[in-house]
XYZ file of C-alpha atoms in Angstrom:
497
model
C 0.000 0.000 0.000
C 1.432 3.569 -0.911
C 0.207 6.103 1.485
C 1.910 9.559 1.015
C 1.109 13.208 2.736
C -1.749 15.084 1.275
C -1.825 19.150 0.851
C -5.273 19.504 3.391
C -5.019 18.018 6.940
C -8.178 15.328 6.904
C -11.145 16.917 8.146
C -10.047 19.959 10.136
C -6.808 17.756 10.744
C -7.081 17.814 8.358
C -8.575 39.144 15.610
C -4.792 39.431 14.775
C -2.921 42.040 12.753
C -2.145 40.244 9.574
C 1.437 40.939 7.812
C 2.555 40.415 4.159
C 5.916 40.070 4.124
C 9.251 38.916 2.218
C 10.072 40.143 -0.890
C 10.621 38.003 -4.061
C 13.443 35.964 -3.543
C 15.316 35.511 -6.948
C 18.094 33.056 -7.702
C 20.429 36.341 -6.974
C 19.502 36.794 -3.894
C 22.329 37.468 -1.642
C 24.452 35.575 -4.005
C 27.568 36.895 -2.618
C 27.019 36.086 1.068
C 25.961 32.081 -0.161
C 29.598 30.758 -1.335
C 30.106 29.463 2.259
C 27.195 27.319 2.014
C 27.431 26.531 -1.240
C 30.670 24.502 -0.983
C 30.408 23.362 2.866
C 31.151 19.844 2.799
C 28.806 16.629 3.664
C 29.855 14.565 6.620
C 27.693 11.464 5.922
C 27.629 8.937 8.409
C 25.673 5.709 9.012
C 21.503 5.545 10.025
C 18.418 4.158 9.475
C 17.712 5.004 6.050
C 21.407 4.282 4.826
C 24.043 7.432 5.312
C 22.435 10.578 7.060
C 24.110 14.191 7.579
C 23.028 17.925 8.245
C 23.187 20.873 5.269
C 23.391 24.523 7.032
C 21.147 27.098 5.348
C 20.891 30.224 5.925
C 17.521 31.377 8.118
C 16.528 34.172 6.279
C 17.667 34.448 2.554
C 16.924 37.791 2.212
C 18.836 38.785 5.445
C 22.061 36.351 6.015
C 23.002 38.141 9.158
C 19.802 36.214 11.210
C 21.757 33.163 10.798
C 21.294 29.068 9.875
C 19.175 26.569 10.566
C 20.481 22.900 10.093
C 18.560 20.762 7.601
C 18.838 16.763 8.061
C 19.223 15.094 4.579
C 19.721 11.301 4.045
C 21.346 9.394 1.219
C 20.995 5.578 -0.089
C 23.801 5.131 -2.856
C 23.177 4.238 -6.489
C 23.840 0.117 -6.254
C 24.877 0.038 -9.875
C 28.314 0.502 -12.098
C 26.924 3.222 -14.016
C 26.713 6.203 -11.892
C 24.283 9.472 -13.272
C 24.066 11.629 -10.123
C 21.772 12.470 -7.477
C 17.487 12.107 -7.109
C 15.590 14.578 -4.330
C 12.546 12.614 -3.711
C 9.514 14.383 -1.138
C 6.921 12.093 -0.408
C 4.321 15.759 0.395
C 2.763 17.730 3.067
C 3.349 20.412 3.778
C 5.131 18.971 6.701
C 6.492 14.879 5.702
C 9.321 14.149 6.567
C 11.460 12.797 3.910
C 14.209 11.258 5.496
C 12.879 7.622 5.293
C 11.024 8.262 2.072
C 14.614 7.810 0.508
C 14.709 4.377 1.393
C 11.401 3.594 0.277
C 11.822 5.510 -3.187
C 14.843 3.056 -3.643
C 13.997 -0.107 -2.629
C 10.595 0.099 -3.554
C 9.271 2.962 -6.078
C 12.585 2.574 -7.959
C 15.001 -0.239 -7.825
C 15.810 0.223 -11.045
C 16.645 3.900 -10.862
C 18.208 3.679 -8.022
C 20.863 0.993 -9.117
C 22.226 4.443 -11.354
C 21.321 7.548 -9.097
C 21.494 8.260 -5.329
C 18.448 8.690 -3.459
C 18.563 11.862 -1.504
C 15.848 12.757 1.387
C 15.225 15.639 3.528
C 12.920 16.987 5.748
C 12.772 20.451 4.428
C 12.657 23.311 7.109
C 10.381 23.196 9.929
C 9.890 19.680 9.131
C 10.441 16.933 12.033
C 14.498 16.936 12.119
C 14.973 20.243 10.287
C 14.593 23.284 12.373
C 11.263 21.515 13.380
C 8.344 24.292 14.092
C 5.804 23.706 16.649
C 2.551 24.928 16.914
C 0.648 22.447 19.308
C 1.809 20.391 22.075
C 0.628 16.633 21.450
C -2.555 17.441 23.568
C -3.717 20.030 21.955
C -2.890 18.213 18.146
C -4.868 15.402 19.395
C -8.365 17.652 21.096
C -7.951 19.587 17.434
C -8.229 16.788 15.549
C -11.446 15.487 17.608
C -12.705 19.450 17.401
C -15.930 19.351 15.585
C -14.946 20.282 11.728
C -17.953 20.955 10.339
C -19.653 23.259 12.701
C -23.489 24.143 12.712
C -23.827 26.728 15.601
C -22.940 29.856 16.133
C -21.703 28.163 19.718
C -19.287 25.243 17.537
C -18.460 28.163 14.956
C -16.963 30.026 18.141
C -15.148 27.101 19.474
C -13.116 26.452 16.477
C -12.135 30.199 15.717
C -10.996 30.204 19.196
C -9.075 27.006 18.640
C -8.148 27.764 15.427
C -6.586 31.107 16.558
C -4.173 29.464 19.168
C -2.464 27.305 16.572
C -0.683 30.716 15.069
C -0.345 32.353 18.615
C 1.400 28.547 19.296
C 3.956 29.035 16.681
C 4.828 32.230 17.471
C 5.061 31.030 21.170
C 6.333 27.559 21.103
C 8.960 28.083 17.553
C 9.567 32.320 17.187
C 12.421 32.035 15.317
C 11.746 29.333 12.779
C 7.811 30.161 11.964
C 8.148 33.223 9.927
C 10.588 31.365 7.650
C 9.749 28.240 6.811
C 7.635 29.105 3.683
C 8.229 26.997 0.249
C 10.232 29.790 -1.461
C 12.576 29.070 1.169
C 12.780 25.741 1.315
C 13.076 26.091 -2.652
C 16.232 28.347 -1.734
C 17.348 25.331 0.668
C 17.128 22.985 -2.417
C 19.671 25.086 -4.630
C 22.285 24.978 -1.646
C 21.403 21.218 -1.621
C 22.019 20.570 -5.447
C 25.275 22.228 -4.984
C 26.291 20.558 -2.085
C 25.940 17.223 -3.747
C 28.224 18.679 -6.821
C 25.490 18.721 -9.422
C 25.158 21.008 -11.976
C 21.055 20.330 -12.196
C 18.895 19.145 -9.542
C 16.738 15.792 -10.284
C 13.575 15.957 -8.524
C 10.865 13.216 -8.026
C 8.150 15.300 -6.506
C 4.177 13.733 -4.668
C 1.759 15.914 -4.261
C 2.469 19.348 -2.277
C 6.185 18.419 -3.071
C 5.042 19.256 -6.804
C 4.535 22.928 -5.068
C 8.298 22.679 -3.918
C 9.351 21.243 -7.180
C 7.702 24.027 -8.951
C 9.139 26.883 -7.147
C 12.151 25.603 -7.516
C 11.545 25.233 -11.360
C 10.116 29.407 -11.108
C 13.196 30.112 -9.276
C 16.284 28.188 -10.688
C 15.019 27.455 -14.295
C 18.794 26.745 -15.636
C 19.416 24.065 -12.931
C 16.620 21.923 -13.964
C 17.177 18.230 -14.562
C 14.528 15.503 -14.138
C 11.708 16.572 -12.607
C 8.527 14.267 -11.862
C 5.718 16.326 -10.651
C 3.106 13.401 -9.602
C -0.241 14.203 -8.185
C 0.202 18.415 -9.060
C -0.756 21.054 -7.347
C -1.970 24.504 -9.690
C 0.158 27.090 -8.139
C -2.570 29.885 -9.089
C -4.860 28.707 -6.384
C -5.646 30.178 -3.380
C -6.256 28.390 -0.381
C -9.785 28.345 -0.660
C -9.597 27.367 -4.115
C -7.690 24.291 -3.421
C -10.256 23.247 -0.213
C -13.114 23.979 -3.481
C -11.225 21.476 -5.566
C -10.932 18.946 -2.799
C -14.252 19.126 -1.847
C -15.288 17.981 -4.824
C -12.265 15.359 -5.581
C -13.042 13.633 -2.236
C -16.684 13.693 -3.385
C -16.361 11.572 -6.225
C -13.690 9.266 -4.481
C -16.015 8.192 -1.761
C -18.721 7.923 -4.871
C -16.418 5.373 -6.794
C -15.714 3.824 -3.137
C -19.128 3.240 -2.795
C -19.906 1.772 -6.087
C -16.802 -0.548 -5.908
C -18.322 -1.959 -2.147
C -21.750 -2.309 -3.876
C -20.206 -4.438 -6.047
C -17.844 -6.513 -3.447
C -19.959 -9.919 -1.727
C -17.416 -9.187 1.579
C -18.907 -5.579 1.970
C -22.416 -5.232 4.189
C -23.082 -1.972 3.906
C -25.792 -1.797 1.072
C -26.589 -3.233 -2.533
C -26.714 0.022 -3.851
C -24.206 3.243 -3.933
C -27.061 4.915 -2.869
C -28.058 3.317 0.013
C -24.175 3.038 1.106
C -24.017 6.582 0.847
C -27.217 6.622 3.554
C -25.729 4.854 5.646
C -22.597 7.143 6.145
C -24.391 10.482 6.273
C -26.777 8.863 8.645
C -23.683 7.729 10.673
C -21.769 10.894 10.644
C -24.880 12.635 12.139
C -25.047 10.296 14.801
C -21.435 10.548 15.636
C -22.102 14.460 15.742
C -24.483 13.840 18.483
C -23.004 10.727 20.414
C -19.268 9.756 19.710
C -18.729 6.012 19.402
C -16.425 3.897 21.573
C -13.075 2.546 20.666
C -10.727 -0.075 21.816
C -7.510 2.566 21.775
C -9.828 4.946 24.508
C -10.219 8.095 23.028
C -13.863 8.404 21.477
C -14.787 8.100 17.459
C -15.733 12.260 17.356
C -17.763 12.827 13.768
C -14.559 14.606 12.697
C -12.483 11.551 13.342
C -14.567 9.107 11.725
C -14.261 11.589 8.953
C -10.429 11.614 8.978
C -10.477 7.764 8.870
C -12.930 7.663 5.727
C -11.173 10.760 3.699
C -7.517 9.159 4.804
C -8.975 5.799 3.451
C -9.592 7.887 -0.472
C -6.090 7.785 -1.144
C -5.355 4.127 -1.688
C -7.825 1.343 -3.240
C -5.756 -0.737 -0.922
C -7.504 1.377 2.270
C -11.123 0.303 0.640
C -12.104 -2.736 2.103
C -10.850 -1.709 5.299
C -12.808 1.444 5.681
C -16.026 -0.849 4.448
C -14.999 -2.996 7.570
C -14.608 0.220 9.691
C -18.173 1.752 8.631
C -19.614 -1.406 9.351
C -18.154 -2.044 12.546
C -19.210 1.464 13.238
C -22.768 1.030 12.295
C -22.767 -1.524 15.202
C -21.775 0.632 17.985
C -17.843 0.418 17.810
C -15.291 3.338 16.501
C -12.326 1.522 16.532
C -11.566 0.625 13.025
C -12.132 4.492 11.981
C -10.247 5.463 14.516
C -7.162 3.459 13.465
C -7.510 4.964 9.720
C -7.675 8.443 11.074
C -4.677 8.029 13.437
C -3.148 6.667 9.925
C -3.665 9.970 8.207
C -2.635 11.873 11.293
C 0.497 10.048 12.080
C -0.498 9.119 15.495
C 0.629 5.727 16.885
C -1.561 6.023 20.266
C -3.722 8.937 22.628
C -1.789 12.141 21.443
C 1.479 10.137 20.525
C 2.363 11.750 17.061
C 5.175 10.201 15.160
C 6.006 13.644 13.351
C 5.181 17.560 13.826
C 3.367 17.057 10.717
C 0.211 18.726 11.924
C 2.165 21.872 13.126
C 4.223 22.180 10.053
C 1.778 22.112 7.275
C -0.388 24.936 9.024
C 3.093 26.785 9.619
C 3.831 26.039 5.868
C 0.750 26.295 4.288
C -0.843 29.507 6.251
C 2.408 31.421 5.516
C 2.101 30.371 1.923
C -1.056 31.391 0.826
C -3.272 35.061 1.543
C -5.548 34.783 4.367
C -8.750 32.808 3.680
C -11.426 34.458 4.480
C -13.229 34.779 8.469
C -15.793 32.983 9.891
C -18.794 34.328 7.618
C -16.980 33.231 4.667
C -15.862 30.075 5.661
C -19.702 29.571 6.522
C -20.817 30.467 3.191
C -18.103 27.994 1.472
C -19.192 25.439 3.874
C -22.552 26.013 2.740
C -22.304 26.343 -0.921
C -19.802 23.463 -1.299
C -21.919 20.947 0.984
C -25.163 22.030 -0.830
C -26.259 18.554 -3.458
C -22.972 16.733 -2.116
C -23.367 13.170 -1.655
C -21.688 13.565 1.465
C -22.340 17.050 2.618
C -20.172 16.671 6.281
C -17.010 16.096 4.050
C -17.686 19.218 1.797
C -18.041 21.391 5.499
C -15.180 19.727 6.706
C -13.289 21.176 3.469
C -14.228 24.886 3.926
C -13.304 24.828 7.469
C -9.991 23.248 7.291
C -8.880 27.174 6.380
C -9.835 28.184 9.934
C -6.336 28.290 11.018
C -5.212 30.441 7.976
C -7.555 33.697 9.035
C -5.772 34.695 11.659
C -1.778 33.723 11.064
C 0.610 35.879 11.861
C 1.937 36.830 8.616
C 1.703 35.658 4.608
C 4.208 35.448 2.011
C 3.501 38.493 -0.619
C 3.595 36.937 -3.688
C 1.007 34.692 -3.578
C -0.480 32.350 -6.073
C 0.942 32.770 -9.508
C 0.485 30.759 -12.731
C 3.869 29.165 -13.123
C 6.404 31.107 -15.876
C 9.372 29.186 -15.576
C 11.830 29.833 -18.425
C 13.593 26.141 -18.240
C 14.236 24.435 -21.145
C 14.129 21.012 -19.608
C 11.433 18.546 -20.391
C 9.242 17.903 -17.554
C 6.804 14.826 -16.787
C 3.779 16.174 -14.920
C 1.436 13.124 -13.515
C -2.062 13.295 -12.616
C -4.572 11.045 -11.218
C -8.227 10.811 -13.069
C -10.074 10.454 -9.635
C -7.091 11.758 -7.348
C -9.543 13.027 -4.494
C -6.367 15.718 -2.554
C -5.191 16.848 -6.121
C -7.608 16.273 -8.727
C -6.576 16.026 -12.410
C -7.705 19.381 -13.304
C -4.659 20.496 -10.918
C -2.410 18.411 -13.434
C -3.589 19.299 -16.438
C -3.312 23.282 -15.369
C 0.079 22.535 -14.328
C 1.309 21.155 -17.313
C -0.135 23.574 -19.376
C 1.544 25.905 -17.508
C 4.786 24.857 -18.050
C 5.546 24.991 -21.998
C 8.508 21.811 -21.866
C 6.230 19.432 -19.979
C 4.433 16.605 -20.762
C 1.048 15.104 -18.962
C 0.833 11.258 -18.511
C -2.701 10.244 -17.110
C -3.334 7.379 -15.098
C -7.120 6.164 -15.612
C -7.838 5.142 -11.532
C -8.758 6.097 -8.705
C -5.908 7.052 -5.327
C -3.865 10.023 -4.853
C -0.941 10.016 -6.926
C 0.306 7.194 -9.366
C 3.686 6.539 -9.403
C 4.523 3.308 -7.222
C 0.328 3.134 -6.771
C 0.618 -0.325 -8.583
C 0.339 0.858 -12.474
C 2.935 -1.053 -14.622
C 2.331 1.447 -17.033
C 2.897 4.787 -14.918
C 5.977 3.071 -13.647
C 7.685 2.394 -16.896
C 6.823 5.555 -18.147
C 8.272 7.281 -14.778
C 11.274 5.300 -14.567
C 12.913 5.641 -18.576
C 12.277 9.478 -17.858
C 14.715 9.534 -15.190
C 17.330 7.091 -16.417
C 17.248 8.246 -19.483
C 15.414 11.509 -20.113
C 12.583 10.237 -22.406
C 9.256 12.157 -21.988
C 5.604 9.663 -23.005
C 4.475 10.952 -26.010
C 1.919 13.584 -25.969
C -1.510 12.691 -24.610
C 0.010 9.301 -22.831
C -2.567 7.855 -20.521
C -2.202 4.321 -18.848
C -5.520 2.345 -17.815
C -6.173 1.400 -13.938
């Protein structure tokens, strides 16, 4: 099963004076003062993943005198004779770490790639081992998650302002120095120093999901260091926040639609004959868990907006299908616990606020610095409103629209904003999208692609979020004779589920 990060926290998971700040950062910028760290040397040594070691950046790139941060990078080494260079492979977010997600691109994703290039991982800044930012303490991450996501009253529209609201004052509090800097035009920054670190004239990228956002402002800002670049399961980097929560409403929608019809069709799944009445069944069970949360073995109670995490974490693998049948059913009969284990997959949590990352801190701190602020309660209302009117399942479509809580009242925003991407490379690019990818939907792709004038789209024909590794023979062909050698599908590609 491939599970990577998605660019919403699930469900929500998934009045301050607002700044917008930084200026452009070009691939000038204080050029003169980034020799040192430009030819600092590696000192790899033994770990988990295969060799480990730390790359200093600088904190602020428009302002070298604030000092570095120390970013953790990990290495498994080409197995092969024939040696081509180095692959930077990010597994998503915001917030993944992508230290381990080197190992897995090699031994799994990629064998045969990785017998010619090195796997690099990193966590980029404010991730986990890099400068980590924190905005909760795990007892806070864990009542957030629980928090009611799709509120109805003025009273459970209060409560997650409120909450909402302390996640920025938390960063601020908890991380000062690294949470007004650990926006993606930095970390794109961070992946120039990287690239010439390793000794490589162009950067080889194999990007999921928001790490096509990473891949693509590193495209906007270094266009002449391109090499490879997968961009699998894209992002459109002209949407706003609220755009993107639009766009996921309505990519989740027709996952759970296709789940449905695929357990209607299964003899091992109880929950109806009919898509129809499957879909009943849920909404009816998402109401009750509004009203009464459901036991579970692991002690915490099945809140609605957990058993909502569990069956929007379940959209992003086939493989997490039959499962989340199993869970719904088991819920049906009084007992949360098989929900509760798929949310706690798609929040990283191993037990009763025991997180195995600061991924829930990081991609607000990422993603809220990113983007301009969504709009306030009244707005978020309305979306909620207008996105959950005719859904199938109107709770997830809420769920969607508040997820941008958070966002209203951070600290500061990045000034530039969304922005078709212009990038002036000359390097062909491979841009992969999903037909029923539910966190970026194939629209994103296609935009993406056309944005970019030396890329080409391959389509995979199923269902999941992203394709490469998701069990395609096809995608994975295509994906791996781009990178060892540099061919591009021919235009219009598309591979059957």
């Amino acid at each position: 099963m491939t599970y990577r990060g998605d660019v919403k926290r699930i469900g929500i998971v998934i009045g301050a004076t607002v700044l917008a700040i930084a200026a452009p950062i070009s691939s000038s910028s204080a050029a003169s003062g980034l020799s040192s760290y430009r030819t600092q040397p590696l000192n790899w040594h033994s770990c988990s993943v295969g060799q480990c070691a730390s790359l200093r950046v600088p904190l602020d790139y428009t302002d070298l005198s604030r000092g570095d941060i120390t970013l953790a990078i990990s290495r498994v080494q080409h197995s092969g004779p024939n040696f081509q260079g180095s692959i930077v492979i990010n597994p998503g977010g915001p917030g993944e770490s992508g230290l381990d997600f080197a190992k897995y691109g090699a031994k799994y994703l990629a064998p045969d790639v990785a017998k010619e290039f090195d796997f690099i991982g990193l966590d980029p800044r404010g991730v986990q081992n890099s400068a980590p930012v924190t905005c909760m303490t795990p007892k806070q991450t864990a009542a957030w998650l629980a928090m009611d996501s799709s509120p109805d009253t003025p009273k459970e529209v209060t409560s997650v302002m409120r909450a909402a609201g302390r996640i920025s004052k938390g960063c601020l509090k908890h991380s000062p120095r690294i949470a007004p800097f650990v926006g993606t035009a930095s970390a794109a920054q961070d992946l120039d120093i990287l690239r010439s670190v390793l000794g490589e004239e162009k950067l080889n990228w194999l990007g999921f999901s928001y790490g096509t956002s990473l891949g693509t402002a590193y495209l906007e800002a270094f266009p002449d260091h391109v090499g490879r670049f997968v961009l699998d399961g894209a992002l459109d980097p002209a949407l706003n926040s609220m755009q993107i929560s639009d766009g996921q409403s309505a990519g989740f929608q027709r996952a759970f639609q296709n789940f449905a019809a695929d357990c209607s069709r299964r003899k091992t799944c109880t929950l109806g004959a009919t898509p129809a009445e499957i879909t009943k069944k849920v909404n009816a069970l998402l109401a009750r868990l509004d009203r009464h949360p459901l036991h579970t073995d692991q002690g915490p109670p099945l809140t609605q907006s957990l058993g909502m995490g569990g069956m929007l974490t379940a959209m992003y693998s086939t493989d997490m299908w039959e499962p989340l049948g199993d869970a719904i059913a088991q819920a049906l009969s009084g007992n949360g616990t098989g929900l509760m284990e798929l949310a706690w997959l798609g929040s990283e949590q191993t037990g009763p606020a025991k997180f195995t990352s600061n991924v829930q801190s990081a991609y607000y701190a990422i993603d809220c610095w990113d983007m301009p602020a969504p709009p306030g309660a009244a707005g978020l209302s309305a979306a909620a409103r207008r996105w959950s009117a005719g859904a199938p399942v109107p709770e997830f479509a809420k769920s969607m629209a508040w997820s941008n809580a958070p966002c209203t009242n951070w600290f500061a925003h990045d000034a530039r904003g969304p922005a078709p991407a212009t990038s002036s490379t000359k390097a062909p690019i491979l841009v992969i999208g999903t037909r029923f990818d539910p966190a970026t939907p194939y629209e994103w792709s296609q935009a993406l692609s056309s944005q970019l004038a030396t890329s080409t789209l391959l389509t995979y024909e199923g269902n999941g979020h992203t394709a490469f590794g998701s069990g395609s023979r096809c995608i994975d062909d295509q994906v791996e004779l781009y990178l060892l050698r540099g061919t591009l599908p021919p235009k219009g590609a598309s591979c059957s589920a």
